[in-house]
Amino acid sequence: MLITAFAVTFMASATGGELKTSYFGATKPGAWARYLGVTKDGSRMEYTYKRLADEDGRARMELGTRILAGPGKGSEFKNLYVLAPGFDFAKNALSYGKFVEKMSMQVGDAAPMPQPAEMVAIIRDSGSDFRGAVTFQAAETVDGHACDRYACAARSGGNFPTTTSGQLWLDAKVPFGIVRQLAKIAQ
């Protein structure tokens, strides 16, 4: 399913609460969503999120990135994630990085490269945590989707902590829930 674009810029905001409903129930194995990311400098990336079949009771997903404009133009890579046992897409999809248990990376057509536990720990520690970091603002229609708009200010940890703030437009009927996102990432 091709969803609308989101822009990535750089900002900060106040913290919030929880989502008023589950927006990720449509993210079943086999579901996918594609987003266009545009940065302030004009770089453009296409992101494809795929929910893969579970492995040994653990949710799996793939994030493919294709750089359309800017540094690295023409590059393609994928990250394959196995999430912790009990990970619930319906509740924690926005914060999936905090639940990564195993990961492999694939550049172009090369074979996937499993990442060592140390790298997985860095990914997990640096993932943004949207739990408790959103504030409902309004119901709106975006590109024909009935959405709820939230302000967000999600912190990440690790050696280079950041705050991802901005707005999210969510629709429970679409895979991965996000219809549009405007975000600013600041250290």
PDB file of C-alpha atoms in Angstrom, residues 3-182:
ATOM      1  CA  ILE A   3       0.831   5.947   1.681  1.00  0.00           C
ATOM      2  CA  THR A   4       1.437   9.691   1.492  1.00  0.00           C
ATOM      3  CA  ALA A   5       4.772  11.412   2.028  1.00  0.00           C
ATOM      4  CA  PHE A   6       6.409  12.555   5.209  1.00  0.00           C
ATOM      5  CA  ALA A   7       9.087  15.182   5.681  1.00  0.00           C
ATOM      6  CA  VAL A   8      12.079  14.973   7.968  1.00  0.00           C
ATOM      7  CA  THR A   9      13.515  18.239   9.313  1.00  0.00           C
ATOM      8  CA  PHE A  10      15.182  19.114  12.630  1.00  0.00           C
ATOM      9  CA  MET A  11      13.166  20.581  16.027  1.00  0.00           C
ATOM     10  CA  ALA A  12      12.017  20.017  19.753  1.00  0.00           C
ATOM     11  CA  SER A  13       8.682  19.851  21.652  1.00  0.00           C
ATOM     12  CA  ALA A  14       6.911  18.994  24.922  1.00  0.00           C
ATOM     13  CA  THR A  15       6.220  15.439  26.064  1.00  0.00           C
ATOM     14  CA  GLY A  16       2.755  13.901  25.988  1.00  0.00           C
ATOM     15  CA  GLY A  17       0.736  10.803  26.766  1.00  0.00           C
ATOM     16  CA  GLU A  18      -0.429   7.678  24.946  1.00  0.00           C
ATOM     17  CA  LEU A  19      -2.228   7.035  21.667  1.00  0.00           C
ATOM     18  CA  LYS A  20      -6.016   7.131  22.077  1.00  0.00           C
ATOM     19  CA  THR A  21      -6.445   3.851  20.133  1.00  0.00           C
ATOM     20  CA  SER A  22      -4.364   1.137  18.460  1.00  0.00           C
ATOM     21  CA  TYR A  23      -3.405   2.256  14.954  1.00  0.00           C
ATOM     22  CA  PHE A  24      -1.322  -0.766  14.013  1.00  0.00           C
ATOM     23  CA  GLY A  25      -3.754  -3.687  13.956  1.00  0.00           C
ATOM     24  CA  ALA A  26      -3.655  -3.706  10.136  1.00  0.00           C
ATOM     25  CA  THR A  27       0.070  -4.490  10.323  1.00  0.00           C
ATOM     26  CA  LYS A  28      -0.291  -8.245   9.923  1.00  0.00           C
ATOM     27  CA  PRO A  29       2.367 -10.492   8.339  1.00  0.00           C
ATOM     28  CA  GLY A  30       2.453  -9.654   4.630  1.00  0.00           C
ATOM     29  CA  ALA A  31       1.405  -6.005   5.156  1.00  0.00           C
ATOM     30  CA  TRP A  32       3.597  -3.245   3.802  1.00  0.00           C
ATOM     31  CA  ALA A  33       3.700   0.537   3.477  1.00  0.00           C
ATOM     32  CA  ARG A  34       5.858   2.851   1.402  1.00  0.00           C
ATOM     33  CA  TYR A  35       6.773   6.398   2.387  1.00  0.00           C
ATOM     34  CA  LEU A  36       8.649   9.231   0.763  1.00  0.00           C
ATOM     35  CA  GLY A  37      11.061  11.075   3.057  1.00  0.00           C
ATOM     36  CA  VAL A  38      12.197  14.572   2.158  1.00  0.00           C
ATOM     37  CA  THR A  39      14.792  16.415   4.232  1.00  0.00           C
ATOM     38  CA  LYS A  40      15.364  20.130   4.582  1.00  0.00           C
ATOM     39  CA  ASP A  41      18.365  19.958   2.207  1.00  0.00           C
ATOM     40  CA  GLY A  42      16.258  18.353  -0.555  1.00  0.00           C
ATOM     41  CA  SER A  43      17.475  14.781  -0.093  1.00  0.00           C
ATOM     42  CA  ARG A  44      14.749  12.254  -0.921  1.00  0.00           C
ATOM     43  CA  MET A  45      14.442   8.673   0.323  1.00  0.00           C
ATOM     44  CA  GLU A  46      11.852   5.993  -0.331  1.00  0.00           C
ATOM     45  CA  TYR A  47      11.191   3.787   2.696  1.00  0.00           C
ATOM     46  CA  THR A  48       9.363   0.475   2.390  1.00  0.00           C
ATOM     47  CA  TYR A  49       8.249  -1.169   5.636  1.00  0.00           C
ATOM     48  CA  LYS A  50       7.213  -4.838   5.388  1.00  0.00           C
ATOM     49  CA  ARG A  51       5.799  -7.022   8.129  1.00  0.00           C
ATOM     50  CA  LEU A  52       7.341 -10.438   7.596  1.00  0.00           C
ATOM     51  CA  ALA A  53       6.116 -13.792   8.884  1.00  0.00           C
ATOM     52  CA  ASP A  54       6.880 -14.352  12.553  1.00  0.00           C
ATOM     53  CA  GLU A  55       9.932 -16.454  13.434  1.00  0.00           C
ATOM     54  CA  ASP A  56       9.759 -18.696  16.509  1.00  0.00           C
ATOM     55  CA  GLY A  57       6.953 -16.534  17.927  1.00  0.00           C
ATOM     56  CA  ARG A  58       8.857 -13.296  17.305  1.00  0.00           C
ATOM     57  CA  ALA A  59       7.569 -10.520  15.037  1.00  0.00           C
ATOM     58  CA  ARG A  60       9.825  -9.664  12.095  1.00  0.00           C
ATOM     59  CA  MET A  61       9.940  -6.682   9.810  1.00  0.00           C
ATOM     60  CA  GLU A  62      12.018  -5.307   6.969  1.00  0.00           C
ATOM     61  CA  LEU A  63      12.867  -1.669   6.324  1.00  0.00           C
ATOM     62  CA  GLY A  64      14.070  -1.003   2.794  1.00  0.00           C
ATOM     63  CA  THR A  65      15.628   2.343   1.914  1.00  0.00           C
ATOM     64  CA  ARG A  66      16.289   3.700  -1.558  1.00  0.00           C
ATOM     65  CA  ILE A  67      18.013   7.087  -1.877  1.00  0.00           C
ATOM     66  CA  LEU A  68      16.372   9.027  -4.692  1.00  0.00           C
ATOM     67  CA  ALA A  69      18.203  12.388  -4.385  1.00  0.00           C
ATOM     68  CA  GLY A  70      21.068  13.789  -2.326  1.00  0.00           C
ATOM     69  CA  PRO A  71      24.175  12.114  -0.912  1.00  0.00           C
ATOM     70  CA  GLY A  72      24.196   8.408  -1.774  1.00  0.00           C
ATOM     71  CA  LYS A  73      21.695   8.823  -4.643  1.00  0.00           C
ATOM     72  CA  GLY A  74      20.970   5.430  -6.186  1.00  0.00           C
ATOM     73  CA  SER A  75      21.937   3.475  -3.049  1.00  0.00           C
ATOM     74  CA  GLU A  76      19.610   0.790  -1.764  1.00  0.00           C
ATOM     75  CA  PHE A  77      19.769  -1.159   1.470  1.00  0.00           C
ATOM     76  CA  LYS A  78      17.554  -3.169   3.798  1.00  0.00           C
ATOM     77  CA  ASN A  79      17.495  -3.778   7.519  1.00  0.00           C
ATOM     78  CA  LEU A  80      15.824  -6.989   8.648  1.00  0.00           C
ATOM     79  CA  TYR A  81      14.649  -6.991  12.270  1.00  0.00           C
ATOM     80  CA  VAL A  82      13.574  -9.785  14.622  1.00  0.00           C
ATOM     81  CA  LEU A  83      11.739  -8.219  17.551  1.00  0.00           C
ATOM     82  CA  ALA A  84      11.679  -9.379  21.175  1.00  0.00           C
ATOM     83  CA  PRO A  85       9.285 -12.157  22.237  1.00  0.00           C
ATOM     84  CA  GLY A  86       5.882 -10.715  23.032  1.00  0.00           C
ATOM     85  CA  PHE A  87       6.415  -7.569  20.933  1.00  0.00           C
ATOM     86  CA  ASP A  88       2.942  -6.239  20.127  1.00  0.00           C
ATOM     87  CA  PHE A  89       2.696  -4.327  16.835  1.00  0.00           C
ATOM     88  CA  ALA A  90      -0.753  -3.079  17.825  1.00  0.00           C
ATOM     89  CA  LYS A  91       0.679  -1.273  20.870  1.00  0.00           C
ATOM     90  CA  ASN A  92       4.327  -0.490  20.157  1.00  0.00           C
ATOM     91  CA  ALA A  93       4.883  -0.230  16.399  1.00  0.00           C
ATOM     92  CA  LEU A  94       6.155   3.366  16.589  1.00  0.00           C
ATOM     93  CA  SER A  95       8.820   2.300  19.095  1.00  0.00           C
ATOM     94  CA  TYR A  96       9.851  -0.953  17.354  1.00  0.00           C
ATOM     95  CA  GLY A  97      13.556  -0.039  17.552  1.00  0.00           C
ATOM     96  CA  LYS A  98      13.440  -0.405  21.343  1.00  0.00           C
ATOM     97  CA  PHE A  99      12.459  -4.081  20.841  1.00  0.00           C
ATOM     98  CA  VAL A 100      15.049  -5.238  18.276  1.00  0.00           C
ATOM     99  CA  GLU A 101      16.495  -8.596  19.306  1.00  0.00           C
ATOM    100  CA  LYS A 102      18.317  -9.583  16.094  1.00  0.00           C
ATOM    101  CA  MET A 103      19.181  -7.644  12.976  1.00  0.00           C
ATOM    102  CA  SER A 104      20.798  -8.120   9.603  1.00  0.00           C
ATOM    103  CA  MET A 105      21.704  -5.572   6.954  1.00  0.00           C
ATOM    104  CA  GLN A 106      21.691  -6.013   3.201  1.00  0.00           C
ATOM    105  CA  VAL A 107      23.257  -3.596   0.713  1.00  0.00           C
ATOM    106  CA  GLY A 108      21.998  -3.889  -2.856  1.00  0.00           C
ATOM    107  CA  ASP A 109      21.928  -7.513  -4.008  1.00  0.00           C
ATOM    108  CA  ALA A 110      24.570  -8.681  -1.510  1.00  0.00           C
ATOM    109  CA  ALA A 111      23.717 -11.401   1.014  1.00  0.00           C
ATOM    110  CA  PRO A 112      22.215 -10.180   4.318  1.00  0.00           C
ATOM    111  CA  MET A 113      24.886  -9.601   7.002  1.00  0.00           C
ATOM    112  CA  PRO A 114      23.822 -10.585  10.522  1.00  0.00           C
ATOM    113  CA  GLN A 115      24.820  -7.871  12.983  1.00  0.00           C
ATOM    114  CA  PRO A 116      26.702  -8.659  16.191  1.00  0.00           C
ATOM    115  CA  ALA A 117      24.970  -8.326  19.565  1.00  0.00           C
ATOM    116  CA  GLU A 118      26.900  -5.105  20.260  1.00  0.00           C
ATOM    117  CA  MET A 119      25.460  -3.443  17.137  1.00  0.00           C
ATOM    118  CA  VAL A 120      21.949  -4.672  17.959  1.00  0.00           C
ATOM    119  CA  ALA A 121      22.313  -3.158  21.447  1.00  0.00           C
ATOM    120  CA  ILE A 122      23.325   0.185  19.894  1.00  0.00           C
ATOM    121  CA  ILE A 123      20.275   0.088  17.587  1.00  0.00           C
ATOM    122  CA  ARG A 124      17.977  -0.766  20.489  1.00  0.00           C
ATOM    123  CA  ASP A 125      19.467   1.899  22.786  1.00  0.00           C
ATOM    124  CA  SER A 126      19.281   4.597  20.132  1.00  0.00           C
ATOM    125  CA  GLY A 127      15.704   3.825  19.019  1.00  0.00           C
ATOM    126  CA  SER A 128      13.140   6.551  19.651  1.00  0.00           C
ATOM    127  CA  ASP A 129      10.548   5.700  22.274  1.00  0.00           C
ATOM    128  CA  PHE A 130       7.119   7.099  21.404  1.00  0.00           C
ATOM    129  CA  ARG A 131       5.426   5.415  24.375  1.00  0.00           C
ATOM    130  CA  GLY A 132       4.059   8.259  26.489  1.00  0.00           C
ATOM    131  CA  ALA A 133       5.430  10.840  24.029  1.00  0.00           C
ATOM    132  CA  VAL A 134       2.362  11.747  21.960  1.00  0.00           C
ATOM    133  CA  THR A 135      -0.477  14.222  22.435  1.00  0.00           C
ATOM    134  CA  PHE A 136      -3.740  14.019  20.472  1.00  0.00           C
ATOM    135  CA  GLN A 137      -4.467  17.261  18.598  1.00  0.00           C
ATOM    136  CA  ALA A 138      -7.359  16.768  16.154  1.00  0.00           C
ATOM    137  CA  ALA A 139      -9.188  14.460  13.768  1.00  0.00           C
ATOM    138  CA  GLU A 140      -8.431  15.335  10.130  1.00  0.00           C
ATOM    139  CA  THR A 141      -8.753  13.896   6.639  1.00  0.00           C
ATOM    140  CA  VAL A 142      -5.425  13.468   4.828  1.00  0.00           C
ATOM    141  CA  ASP A 143      -5.322  12.146   1.263  1.00  0.00           C
ATOM    142  CA  GLY A 144      -8.744  10.569   1.772  1.00  0.00           C
ATOM    143  CA  HIS A 145      -7.810   8.901   5.084  1.00  0.00           C
ATOM    144  CA  ALA A 146      -9.684   9.686   8.301  1.00  0.00           C
ATOM    145  CA  CYS A 147      -6.727  10.382  10.595  1.00  0.00           C
ATOM    146  CA  ASP A 148      -5.970  11.394  14.137  1.00  0.00           C
ATOM    147  CA  ARG A 149      -3.215  13.994  14.333  1.00  0.00           C
ATOM    148  CA  TYR A 150      -0.775  13.811  17.236  1.00  0.00           C
ATOM    149  CA  ALA A 151       2.077  16.015  18.361  1.00  0.00           C
ATOM    150  CA  CYS A 152       5.078  13.966  19.441  1.00  0.00           C
ATOM    151  CA  ALA A 153       8.360  14.400  21.265  1.00  0.00           C
ATOM    152  CA  ALA A 154      10.118  11.034  21.473  1.00  0.00           C
ATOM    153  CA  ARG A 155      13.549  10.642  23.063  1.00  0.00           C
ATOM    154  CA  SER A 156      16.220   8.208  21.995  1.00  0.00           C
ATOM    155  CA  GLY A 157      19.135   7.035  24.117  1.00  0.00           C
ATOM    156  CA  GLY A 158      22.550   5.692  23.325  1.00  0.00           C
ATOM    157  CA  ASN A 159      25.767   7.631  22.811  1.00  0.00           C
ATOM    158  CA  PHE A 160      24.068  10.340  20.718  1.00  0.00           C
ATOM    159  CA  PRO A 161      20.598  10.882  22.226  1.00  0.00           C
ATOM    160  CA  THR A 162      18.078  12.799  20.152  1.00  0.00           C
ATOM    161  CA  THR A 163      14.523  14.048  20.348  1.00  0.00           C
ATOM    162  CA  THR A 164      12.216  13.358  17.413  1.00  0.00           C
ATOM    163  CA  SER A 165       9.404  15.873  17.544  1.00  0.00           C
ATOM    164  CA  GLY A 166       6.684  16.965  15.188  1.00  0.00           C
ATOM    165  CA  GLN A 167       3.331  15.598  14.116  1.00  0.00           C
ATOM    166  CA  LEU A 168       1.924  12.204  13.142  1.00  0.00           C
ATOM    167  CA  TRP A 169      -1.285  11.521  11.208  1.00  0.00           C
ATOM    168  CA  LEU A 170      -2.458   7.979  12.021  1.00  0.00           C
ATOM    169  CA  ASP A 171      -5.172   5.769  10.503  1.00  0.00           C
ATOM    170  CA  ALA A 172      -5.864   2.323  11.989  1.00  0.00           C
ATOM    171  CA  LYS A 173      -7.027   1.021   8.600  1.00  0.00           C
ATOM    172  CA  VAL A 174      -3.625   1.248   6.890  1.00  0.00           C
ATOM    173  CA  PRO A 175      -0.604  -1.007   7.480  1.00  0.00           C
ATOM    174  CA  PHE A 176       1.945   0.608   9.798  1.00  0.00           C
ATOM    175  CA  GLY A 177      -0.693   3.220  10.736  1.00  0.00           C
ATOM    176  CA  ILE A 178       1.189   6.294   9.530  1.00  0.00           C
ATOM    177  CA  VAL A 179      -0.397   8.350   6.763  1.00  0.00           C
ATOM    178  CA  ARG A 180       1.858  11.393   7.171  1.00  0.00           C
ATOM    179  CA  GLN A 181       4.666  12.453   9.490  1.00  0.00           C
ATOM    180  CA  LEU A 182       6.434  15.774   9.890  1.00  0.00           C
TER     181      LEU A 182
END
